[in-house]
Amino acid sequence: MKALMQELRENAVKSITGADSIEALEALRVKYLGKKGELTAILKQMGKLSAEERPVMGQLANQLRAELEKNIESARARLEAAALEAKLELEAVDVTIPGEDIRLGHKHPMYKALDEIKDIFVGMGFTVLDGPEVELATYNFDKLNAEEGHPSRDWSDTFYFDTDSRVMLRSQTSPMQVRAMETMELPIRIIAPGRVYRKDEVDATHSPMFHQVEGMVIDKGVTMADLKGTLNAVMEELFGKGTVTRFRPHHFPFTEPSCEMDVQCHKCGGKGCPTCKGEGWIEVLGAGMIHPRVLEMSGIDSEEYTGWAFGMGLERLAMRRFKISDLRLIFENDVRFLEQF
């Protein structure tokens, strides 16, 4: 048995000394010192020894185990030091090599336009509101005087969640105007930016998902002149002094009288091109004096208070602001396009 332990010692020390990885060393530890290892197998033969020989062999076995454990720890320290040295050499930094250029991101052009609009209106005393994109038809249509049968309520125009046409993706941020009228104290000056959804075909100026900025003023003595003056001032702040605009009569159920506002096409300067569909103008918003019935439905005395409201497409404003010829570029996330801004 003593000869077996001596042979085990010689083989184990040789193998441990020659181990070339932590994994190989661990396998050797299990082979020689594990529960089913070679030393354990030798110790199982202790029953064959006499009572005098057992303590002697037990002491030799303990000495052998201690010696092998010490060799394993020394080999482990050597291998870990070698691995660390190799890692440091691999990850060494040559300080003479120029550093990599870190490209910083920036705001999307559409959100740059939105920030400018917010700054302009906040500077005029407006409050910025946010609201739900999943909306009730009560707020999106009913309380805005768009009754059952109105074309905008058709399934071909609006994304509904239920067969009763009561829960929907909002088609405008106008519901926030109603919520403001119901909850805020008069006078009211608010804008409500956000995503809206309509079943529009995708082209150079349309998308089924886009962004709106709607605004509203309610106070005593508010007139159409206040509406036109405010919106003209906003357009000049956005696009520069001398920006050419025009107001066209229109019909909206929630305003009376109503109008649409156009800005001269930035691409062709009013001559006509594919961006403006040959008209020389790009529609940017609809507006008008708030219908008395809308005021009354929200509990506001239309004999004492008047107001005006507008809704503008943010993407179209960004197109005009940054001279973008196709709305689809705003959503495609082509880095070649975005890095120009």
mmCIF file of C-alpha atoms in Angstrom:
data_model
loop_
_atom_site.group_PDB
_atom_site.id
_atom_site.type_symbol
_atom_site.label_atom_id
_atom_site.label_comp_id
_atom_site.label_asym_id
_atom_site.label_seq_id
_atom_site.Cartn_x
_atom_site.Cartn_y
_atom_site.Cartn_z
ATOM 1 C CA MET A 1 0.000 0.000 0.000
ATOM 2 C CA LYS A 2 2.911 2.273 0.728
ATOM 3 C CA ALA A 3 4.253 1.553 -2.754
ATOM 4 C CA LEU A 4 0.896 2.474 -4.269
ATOM 5 C CA MET A 5 0.904 5.834 -2.468
ATOM 6 C CA GLN A 6 4.462 6.509 -3.605
ATOM 7 C CA GLU A 7 3.518 5.758 -7.213
ATOM 8 C CA LEU A 8 0.432 7.986 -6.872
ATOM 9 C CA ARG A 9 2.589 10.795 -5.477
ATOM 10 C CA GLU A 10 5.078 10.656 -8.389
ATOM 11 C CA ASN A 11 2.350 10.571 -11.073
ATOM 12 C CA ALA A 12 0.266 13.292 -9.428
ATOM 13 C CA VAL A 13 3.144 15.739 -8.856
ATOM 14 C CA LYS A 14 4.291 15.269 -12.441
ATOM 15 C CA SER A 15 0.793 15.837 -13.844
ATOM 16 C CA ILE A 16 0.034 18.827 -11.594
ATOM 17 C CA THR A 17 3.328 20.489 -12.465
ATOM 18 C CA GLY A 18 2.613 20.068 -16.171
ATOM 19 C CA ALA A 19 -0.998 21.352 -16.102
ATOM 20 C CA ASP A 20 -1.453 24.160 -18.650
ATOM 21 C CA SER A 21 -4.867 25.515 -17.640
ATOM 22 C CA ILE A 22 -7.121 26.017 -14.625
ATOM 23 C CA GLU A 23 -9.603 23.569 -16.119
ATOM 24 C CA ALA A 24 -6.957 20.846 -16.538
ATOM 25 C CA LEU A 25 -5.729 21.432 -12.971
ATOM 26 C CA GLU A 26 -9.252 21.056 -11.598
ATOM 27 C CA ALA A 27 -9.644 17.786 -13.493
ATOM 28 C CA LEU A 28 -6.405 16.495 -11.902
ATOM 29 C CA ARG A 29 -7.619 17.485 -8.426
ATOM 30 C CA VAL A 30 -10.770 15.452 -8.933
ATOM 31 C CA LYS A 31 -8.771 12.528 -10.394
ATOM 32 C CA TYR A 32 -6.379 12.235 -7.466
ATOM 33 C CA LEU A 33 -8.184 13.746 -4.442
ATOM 34 C CA GLY A 34 -11.891 13.568 -5.286
ATOM 35 C CA LYS A 35 -14.405 11.310 -3.557
ATOM 36 C CA LYS A 36 -13.910 8.755 -6.287
ATOM 37 C CA GLY A 37 -10.263 9.657 -6.847
ATOM 38 C CA GLU A 38 -7.157 7.424 -6.760
ATOM 39 C CA LEU A 39 -6.177 8.305 -3.174
ATOM 40 C CA THR A 40 -9.648 7.380 -1.946
ATOM 41 C CA ALA A 41 -9.404 4.086 -3.813
ATOM 42 C CA ILE A 42 -6.125 3.283 -2.030
ATOM 43 C CA LEU A 43 -7.565 4.215 1.377
ATOM 44 C CA LYS A 44 -10.439 1.770 0.861
ATOM 45 C CA GLN A 45 -7.831 -1.006 1.198
ATOM 46 C CA MET A 46 -7.060 0.026 4.801
ATOM 47 C CA GLY A 47 -9.331 -2.740 6.054
ATOM 48 C CA LYS A 48 -6.848 -5.340 4.865
ATOM 49 C CA LEU A 49 -4.094 -3.925 7.103
ATOM 50 C CA SER A 50 -3.287 -4.943 10.638
ATOM 51 C CA ALA A 51 -4.170 -2.739 13.590
ATOM 52 C CA GLU A 52 -0.515 -1.642 13.870
ATOM 53 C CA GLU A 53 -0.195 -0.686 10.179
ATOM 54 C CA ARG A 54 -3.387 1.346 9.887
ATOM 55 C CA PRO A 55 -2.213 4.445 11.853
ATOM 56 C CA VAL A 56 1.061 4.509 9.910
ATOM 57 C CA MET A 57 -0.672 4.289 6.533
ATOM 58 C CA GLY A 58 -3.295 6.834 7.609
ATOM 59 C CA GLN A 59 -0.567 9.336 8.536
ATOM 60 C CA LEU A 60 1.188 8.763 5.173
ATOM 61 C CA ALA A 61 -2.112 9.273 3.346
ATOM 62 C CA ASN A 62 -2.733 12.565 5.163
ATOM 63 C CA GLN A 63 0.777 13.759 4.377
ATOM 64 C CA LEU A 64 0.280 12.809 0.709
ATOM 65 C CA ARG A 65 -3.060 14.658 0.550
ATOM 66 C CA ALA A 66 -1.547 17.771 2.122
ATOM 67 C CA GLU A 67 1.426 17.663 -0.267
ATOM 68 C CA LEU A 68 -0.782 17.294 -3.356
ATOM 69 C CA GLU A 69 -3.120 20.091 -2.196
ATOM 70 C CA LYS A 70 -0.106 22.367 -1.727
ATOM 71 C CA ASN A 71 1.138 21.492 -5.240
ATOM 72 C CA ILE A 72 -2.303 22.180 -6.684
ATOM 73 C CA GLU A 73 -2.510 25.600 -5.004
ATOM 74 C CA SER A 74 0.983 26.511 -6.235
ATOM 75 C CA ALA A 75 0.069 25.433 -9.774
ATOM 76 C CA ARG A 76 -3.223 27.380 -9.571
ATOM 77 C CA ALA A 77 -1.409 30.560 -8.519
ATOM 78 C CA ARG A 78 1.072 30.093 -11.373
ATOM 79 C CA LEU A 79 -1.673 29.565 -13.972
ATOM 80 C CA GLU A 80 -3.771 32.519 -12.729
ATOM 81 C CA ALA A 81 -0.735 34.795 -12.832
ATOM 82 C CA ALA A 82 0.040 33.639 -16.386
ATOM 83 C CA ALA A 83 -3.586 34.183 -17.454
ATOM 84 C CA LEU A 84 -3.578 37.692 -15.969
ATOM 85 C CA GLU A 85 -0.329 38.521 -17.713
ATOM 86 C CA ALA A 86 -1.705 37.298 -21.026
ATOM 87 C CA LYS A 87 -4.882 39.340 -20.548
ATOM 88 C CA LEU A 88 -2.944 42.479 -19.686
ATOM 89 C CA GLU A 89 -0.777 42.010 -22.742
ATOM 90 C CA LEU A 90 -3.817 41.432 -24.944
ATOM 91 C CA GLU A 91 -5.649 44.469 -23.582
ATOM 92 C CA ALA A 92 -2.662 46.749 -23.498
ATOM 93 C CA VAL A 93 -3.429 50.263 -24.738
ATOM 94 C CA ASP A 94 -1.009 51.980 -27.038
ATOM 95 C CA VAL A 95 -1.320 55.587 -25.896
ATOM 96 C CA THR A 96 0.375 56.775 -29.079
ATOM 97 C CA ILE A 97 -2.540 55.568 -31.244
ATOM 98 C CA PRO A 98 -5.141 58.299 -31.954
ATOM 99 C CA GLY A 99 -8.434 57.703 -30.124
ATOM 100 C CA GLU A 100 -11.613 56.699 -31.939
ATOM 101 C CA ASP A 101 -14.010 59.482 -32.836
ATOM 102 C CA ILE A 102 -17.146 59.109 -30.706
ATOM 103 C CA ARG A 103 -20.189 60.150 -32.710
ATOM 104 C CA LEU A 104 -22.797 61.814 -30.540
ATOM 105 C CA GLY A 105 -26.469 61.600 -31.418
ATOM 106 C CA HIS A 106 -28.822 64.541 -31.653
ATOM 107 C CA LYS A 107 -32.510 65.303 -31.655
ATOM 108 C CA HIS A 108 -34.685 64.190 -34.532
ATOM 109 C CA PRO A 109 -35.618 67.133 -36.804
ATOM 110 C CA MET A 110 -39.287 66.675 -36.000
ATOM 111 C CA TYR A 111 -38.654 67.013 -32.266
ATOM 112 C CA LYS A 112 -36.457 70.018 -32.890
ATOM 113 C CA ALA A 113 -39.457 71.621 -34.581
ATOM 114 C CA LEU A 114 -41.692 70.571 -31.672
ATOM 115 C CA ASP A 115 -39.321 72.110 -29.119
ATOM 116 C CA GLU A 116 -39.305 75.358 -31.080
ATOM 117 C CA ILE A 117 -43.114 75.397 -31.193
ATOM 118 C CA LYS A 118 -43.346 74.719 -27.456
ATOM 119 C CA ASP A 119 -40.888 77.518 -26.711
ATOM 120 C CA ILE A 120 -42.876 79.953 -28.846
ATOM 121 C CA PHE A 121 -46.235 79.156 -27.250
ATOM 122 C CA VAL A 122 -44.893 78.907 -23.700
ATOM 123 C CA GLY A 123 -43.387 82.361 -24.269
ATOM 124 C CA MET A 124 -46.909 83.552 -25.121
ATOM 125 C CA GLY A 125 -48.293 82.203 -21.834
ATOM 126 C CA PHE A 126 -49.606 78.826 -23.043
ATOM 127 C CA THR A 127 -49.547 75.627 -20.964
ATOM 128 C CA VAL A 128 -48.424 72.337 -22.584
ATOM 129 C CA LEU A 129 -50.788 69.388 -21.982
ATOM 130 C CA ASP A 130 -50.433 65.667 -22.634
ATOM 131 C CA GLY A 131 -53.169 63.057 -22.906
ATOM 132 C CA PRO A 132 -54.051 59.441 -23.799
ATOM 133 C CA GLU A 133 -53.538 58.083 -27.315
ATOM 134 C CA VAL A 134 -56.254 55.459 -26.767
ATOM 135 C CA GLU A 135 -59.310 57.669 -26.532
ATOM 136 C CA LEU A 136 -63.082 57.561 -26.146
ATOM 137 C CA ALA A 137 -65.205 58.642 -29.099
ATOM 138 C CA THR A 138 -67.048 60.850 -26.598
ATOM 139 C CA TYR A 139 -63.996 63.104 -26.353
ATOM 140 C CA ASN A 140 -62.654 62.572 -29.861
ATOM 141 C CA PHE A 141 -65.980 63.290 -31.599
ATOM 142 C CA ASP A 142 -69.139 63.813 -29.536
ATOM 143 C CA LYS A 143 -67.982 66.729 -27.378
ATOM 144 C CA LEU A 144 -66.333 68.311 -30.423
ATOM 145 C CA ASN A 145 -69.711 68.520 -32.192
ATOM 146 C CA ALA A 146 -68.910 65.699 -34.649
ATOM 147 C CA GLU A 147 -72.099 63.702 -34.321
ATOM 148 C CA GLU A 148 -72.881 60.163 -35.497
ATOM 149 C CA GLY A 149 -72.703 60.013 -39.287
ATOM 150 C CA HIS A 150 -69.874 62.525 -39.625
ATOM 151 C CA PRO A 151 -67.393 61.253 -42.290
ATOM 152 C CA SER A 152 -64.428 61.385 -39.886
ATOM 153 C CA ARG A 153 -66.151 58.768 -37.690
ATOM 154 C CA ASP A 154 -66.266 56.191 -40.459
ATOM 155 C CA TRP A 155 -64.289 52.938 -40.094
ATOM 156 C CA SER A 156 -62.484 53.827 -43.293
ATOM 157 C CA ASP A 157 -60.963 56.885 -41.588
ATOM 158 C CA THR A 158 -60.519 55.881 -37.930
ATOM 159 C CA PHE A 159 -58.837 53.020 -36.039
ATOM 160 C CA TYR A 160 -61.399 51.543 -33.610
ATOM 161 C CA PHE A 161 -60.856 48.890 -30.939
ATOM 162 C CA ASP A 162 -64.479 47.794 -30.582
ATOM 163 C CA THR A 163 -67.444 47.134 -32.863
ATOM 164 C CA ASP A 164 -69.441 49.873 -31.123
ATOM 165 C CA SER A 165 -66.982 52.512 -32.371
ATOM 166 C CA ARG A 166 -66.527 53.928 -28.871
ATOM 167 C CA VAL A 167 -62.851 53.154 -28.114
ATOM 168 C CA MET A 168 -60.259 54.252 -30.650
ATOM 169 C CA LEU A 169 -56.791 55.511 -31.409
ATOM 170 C CA ARG A 170 -57.256 59.264 -31.259
ATOM 171 C CA SER A 171 -57.428 60.901 -34.681
ATOM 172 C CA GLN A 172 -56.506 64.308 -33.260
ATOM 173 C CA THR A 173 -55.256 65.820 -30.001
ATOM 174 C CA SER A 174 -58.477 67.866 -29.777
ATOM 175 C CA PRO A 175 -59.782 65.662 -26.923
ATOM 176 C CA MET A 176 -57.259 67.426 -24.700
ATOM 177 C CA GLN A 177 -59.033 70.696 -25.494
ATOM 178 C CA VAL A 178 -62.283 69.224 -24.163
ATOM 179 C CA ARG A 179 -60.550 67.841 -21.078
ATOM 180 C CA ALA A 180 -58.993 71.263 -20.483
ATOM 181 C CA MET A 181 -62.377 72.986 -20.769
ATOM 182 C CA GLU A 182 -63.854 70.538 -18.264
ATOM 183 C CA THR A 183 -61.084 70.768 -15.672
ATOM 184 C CA MET A 184 -59.191 74.071 -15.987
ATOM 185 C CA GLU A 185 -60.194 77.479 -14.723
ATOM 186 C CA LEU A 186 -60.859 80.242 -17.234
ATOM 187 C CA PRO A 187 -59.168 81.882 -19.049
ATOM 188 C CA ILE A 188 -57.492 78.954 -20.829
ATOM 189 C CA ARG A 189 -54.396 79.000 -23.049
ATOM 190 C CA ILE A 190 -53.101 75.524 -23.864
ATOM 191 C CA ILE A 191 -51.346 73.517 -26.555
ATOM 192 C CA ALA A 192 -51.571 69.710 -26.805
ATOM 193 C CA PRO A 193 -48.868 67.976 -28.869
ATOM 194 C CA GLY A 194 -48.830 64.216 -29.499
ATOM 195 C CA ARG A 195 -49.187 61.238 -31.835
ATOM 196 C CA VAL A 196 -52.446 60.740 -33.718
ATOM 197 C CA TYR A 197 -53.730 58.043 -36.085
ATOM 198 C CA ARG A 198 -55.791 58.128 -39.264
ATOM 199 C CA LYS A 199 -56.223 55.724 -42.160
ATOM 200 C CA ASP A 200 -54.293 57.885 -44.611
ATOM 201 C CA GLU A 201 -52.371 56.467 -47.544
ATOM 202 C CA VAL A 202 -48.636 57.037 -47.302
ATOM 203 C CA ASP A 203 -47.289 59.678 -49.683
ATOM 204 C CA ALA A 204 -44.994 62.711 -49.637
ATOM 205 C CA THR A 205 -47.244 64.605 -47.192
ATOM 206 C CA HIS A 206 -49.409 61.912 -45.485
ATOM 207 C CA SER A 207 -48.942 59.042 -43.032
ATOM 208 C CA PRO A 208 -51.357 56.843 -40.994
ATOM 209 C CA MET A 209 -49.398 57.817 -37.856
ATOM 210 C CA PHE A 210 -48.274 61.383 -37.441
ATOM 211 C CA HIS A 211 -47.978 64.134 -34.835
ATOM 212 C CA GLN A 212 -50.212 67.089 -34.158
ATOM 213 C CA VAL A 213 -49.938 70.224 -32.089
ATOM 214 C CA GLU A 214 -53.349 71.571 -31.177
ATOM 215 C CA GLY A 215 -53.971 74.775 -29.291
ATOM 216 C CA MET A 216 -56.829 76.692 -27.745
ATOM 217 C CA VAL A 217 -57.548 80.056 -26.179
ATOM 218 C CA ILE A 218 -60.767 80.826 -24.282
ATOM 219 C CA ASP A 219 -61.360 84.197 -22.685
ATOM 220 C CA LYS A 220 -63.692 87.158 -22.789
ATOM 221 C CA GLY A 221 -63.571 89.172 -26.020
ATOM 222 C CA VAL A 222 -61.461 86.718 -28.058
ATOM 223 C CA THR A 223 -61.860 87.239 -31.833
ATOM 224 C CA MET A 224 -60.770 85.820 -35.181
ATOM 225 C CA ALA A 225 -58.243 88.655 -35.413
ATOM 226 C CA ASP A 226 -56.501 87.234 -32.310
ATOM 227 C CA LEU A 227 -56.350 83.832 -33.995
ATOM 228 C CA LYS A 228 -54.817 85.151 -37.223
ATOM 229 C CA GLY A 229 -52.388 87.429 -35.457
ATOM 230 C CA THR A 230 -51.159 84.675 -33.138
ATOM 231 C CA LEU A 231 -50.699 82.081 -35.879
ATOM 232 C CA ASN A 232 -48.931 84.514 -38.206
ATOM 233 C CA ALA A 233 -46.569 85.422 -35.372
ATOM 234 C CA VAL A 234 -45.881 81.730 -34.718
ATOM 235 C CA MET A 235 -45.103 81.046 -38.391
ATOM 236 C CA GLU A 236 -42.713 83.982 -38.552
ATOM 237 C CA GLU A 237 -40.955 82.765 -35.430
ATOM 238 C CA LEU A 238 -40.621 79.310 -36.976
ATOM 239 C CA PHE A 239 -39.754 80.175 -40.551
ATOM 240 C CA GLY A 240 -38.439 83.723 -40.403
ATOM 241 C CA LYS A 241 -39.716 87.215 -41.021
ATOM 242 C CA GLY A 242 -41.741 87.659 -44.164
ATOM 243 C CA THR A 243 -43.076 84.087 -44.198
ATOM 244 C CA VAL A 244 -45.974 84.036 -46.645
ATOM 245 C CA THR A 245 -49.225 82.535 -45.329
ATOM 246 C CA ARG A 246 -52.821 82.427 -46.422
ATOM 247 C CA PHE A 247 -56.127 81.619 -44.716
ATOM 248 C CA ARG A 248 -58.863 79.786 -46.623
ATOM 249 C CA PRO A 249 -62.485 79.346 -45.528
ATOM 250 C CA HIS A 250 -63.246 75.797 -44.477
ATOM 251 C CA HIS A 251 -65.697 73.783 -42.375
ATOM 252 C CA PHE A 252 -64.993 71.998 -39.101
ATOM 253 C CA PRO A 253 -67.820 70.875 -36.803
ATOM 254 C CA PHE A 254 -66.067 72.183 -33.683
ATOM 255 C CA THR A 255 -65.320 75.698 -34.959
ATOM 256 C CA GLU A 256 -67.467 78.394 -36.561
ATOM 257 C CA PRO A 257 -66.248 80.211 -38.557
ATOM 258 C CA SER A 258 -63.452 77.864 -39.641
ATOM 259 C CA CYS A 259 -60.391 78.211 -41.832
ATOM 260 C CA GLU A 260 -57.296 76.433 -43.057
ATOM 261 C CA MET A 261 -53.861 78.034 -43.004
ATOM 262 C CA ASP A 262 -51.232 77.414 -45.680
ATOM 263 C CA VAL A 263 -47.598 78.426 -45.947
ATOM 264 C CA GLN A 264 -45.897 78.970 -49.259
ATOM 265 C CA CYS A 265 -44.084 75.832 -50.436
ATOM 266 C CA HIS A 266 -40.452 75.920 -49.326
ATOM 267 C CA LYS A 267 -39.391 73.659 -52.176
ATOM 268 C CA CYS A 268 -40.605 75.700 -55.139
ATOM 269 C CA GLY A 269 -41.317 79.106 -53.605
ATOM 270 C CA GLY A 270 -44.942 78.986 -54.707
ATOM 271 C CA LYS A 271 -44.375 77.908 -58.318
ATOM 272 C CA GLY A 272 -45.713 74.371 -57.920
ATOM 273 C CA CYS A 273 -43.835 71.076 -57.444
ATOM 274 C CA PRO A 274 -44.443 67.437 -56.370
ATOM 275 C CA THR A 275 -44.030 68.369 -52.688
ATOM 276 C CA CYS A 276 -46.967 70.817 -52.800
ATOM 277 C CA LYS A 277 -48.764 68.805 -55.510
ATOM 278 C CA GLY A 278 -48.380 71.685 -57.946
ATOM 279 C CA GLU A 279 -50.311 74.152 -55.793
ATOM 280 C CA GLY A 280 -47.421 76.260 -54.510
ATOM 281 C CA TRP A 281 -48.821 76.017 -50.962
ATOM 282 C CA ILE A 282 -48.656 73.456 -48.157
ATOM 283 C CA GLU A 283 -51.510 73.205 -45.685
ATOM 284 C CA VAL A 284 -50.165 73.343 -42.129
ATOM 285 C CA LEU A 285 -53.215 73.678 -39.920
ATOM 286 C CA GLY A 286 -56.934 74.022 -39.523
ATOM 287 C CA ALA A 287 -58.388 76.588 -37.146
ATOM 288 C CA GLY A 288 -61.390 78.685 -36.255
ATOM 289 C CA MET A 289 -63.521 80.168 -33.509
ATOM 290 C CA ILE A 290 -64.737 77.502 -31.083
ATOM 291 C CA HIS A 291 -68.350 76.572 -31.806
ATOM 292 C CA PRO A 292 -70.700 77.850 -29.067
ATOM 293 C CA ARG A 293 -72.175 74.372 -28.740
ATOM 294 C CA VAL A 294 -68.724 72.935 -27.934
ATOM 295 C CA LEU A 295 -68.297 75.519 -25.193
ATOM 296 C CA GLU A 296 -71.744 74.779 -23.769
ATOM 297 C CA MET A 297 -71.143 70.982 -23.767
ATOM 298 C CA SER A 298 -68.118 71.584 -21.536
ATOM 299 C CA GLY A 299 -70.029 73.867 -19.193
ATOM 300 C CA ILE A 300 -68.751 77.252 -20.465
ATOM 301 C CA ASP A 301 -71.158 80.141 -21.017
ATOM 302 C CA SER A 302 -70.845 80.952 -24.727
ATOM 303 C CA GLU A 303 -72.558 84.315 -24.174
ATOM 304 C CA GLU A 304 -69.749 85.454 -21.893
ATOM 305 C CA TYR A 305 -66.730 83.618 -23.300
ATOM 306 C CA THR A 306 -65.378 83.027 -26.800
ATOM 307 C CA GLY A 307 -62.338 81.172 -27.981
ATOM 308 C CA TRP A 308 -60.320 79.946 -30.894
ATOM 309 C CA ALA A 309 -58.566 76.673 -31.608
ATOM 310 C CA PHE A 310 -56.160 75.233 -34.139
ATOM 311 C CA GLY A 311 -54.575 71.904 -35.047
ATOM 312 C CA MET A 312 -51.326 71.659 -37.000
ATOM 313 C CA GLY A 313 -49.403 68.721 -38.411
ATOM 314 C CA LEU A 314 -45.972 68.643 -36.800
ATOM 315 C CA GLU A 315 -44.336 66.719 -39.648
ATOM 316 C CA ARG A 316 -45.439 69.302 -42.194
ATOM 317 C CA LEU A 317 -44.040 72.064 -40.039
ATOM 318 C CA ALA A 318 -40.738 70.184 -39.773
ATOM 319 C CA MET A 319 -40.735 69.750 -43.557
ATOM 320 C CA ARG A 320 -41.176 73.492 -44.015
ATOM 321 C CA ARG A 321 -38.757 74.350 -41.211
ATOM 322 C CA PHE A 322 -35.908 72.113 -42.453
ATOM 323 C CA LYS A 323 -36.794 72.089 -46.171
ATOM 324 C CA ILE A 324 -37.588 68.350 -46.263
ATOM 325 C CA SER A 325 -39.205 67.347 -49.544
ATOM 326 C CA ASP A 326 -40.877 64.055 -48.510
ATOM 327 C CA LEU A 327 -42.636 63.268 -45.214
ATOM 328 C CA ARG A 328 -41.622 59.602 -45.463
ATOM 329 C CA LEU A 329 -38.001 60.559 -44.815
ATOM 330 C CA ILE A 330 -38.979 61.608 -41.289
ATOM 331 C CA PHE A 331 -40.094 58.067 -40.380
ATOM 332 C CA GLU A 332 -37.599 55.917 -42.296
ATOM 333 C CA ASN A 333 -34.700 56.548 -39.867
ATOM 334 C CA ASP A 334 -32.106 56.602 -42.618
ATOM 335 C CA VAL A 335 -28.921 57.780 -40.895
ATOM 336 C CA ARG A 336 -27.785 59.482 -44.097
ATOM 337 C CA PHE A 337 -30.844 61.689 -43.823
ATOM 338 C CA LEU A 338 -30.873 62.218 -40.066
ATOM 339 C CA GLU A 339 -27.211 63.172 -39.725
ATOM 340 C CA GLN A 340 -27.840 66.247 -41.887
ATOM 341 C CA PHE A 341 -29.573 67.835 -38.912
#
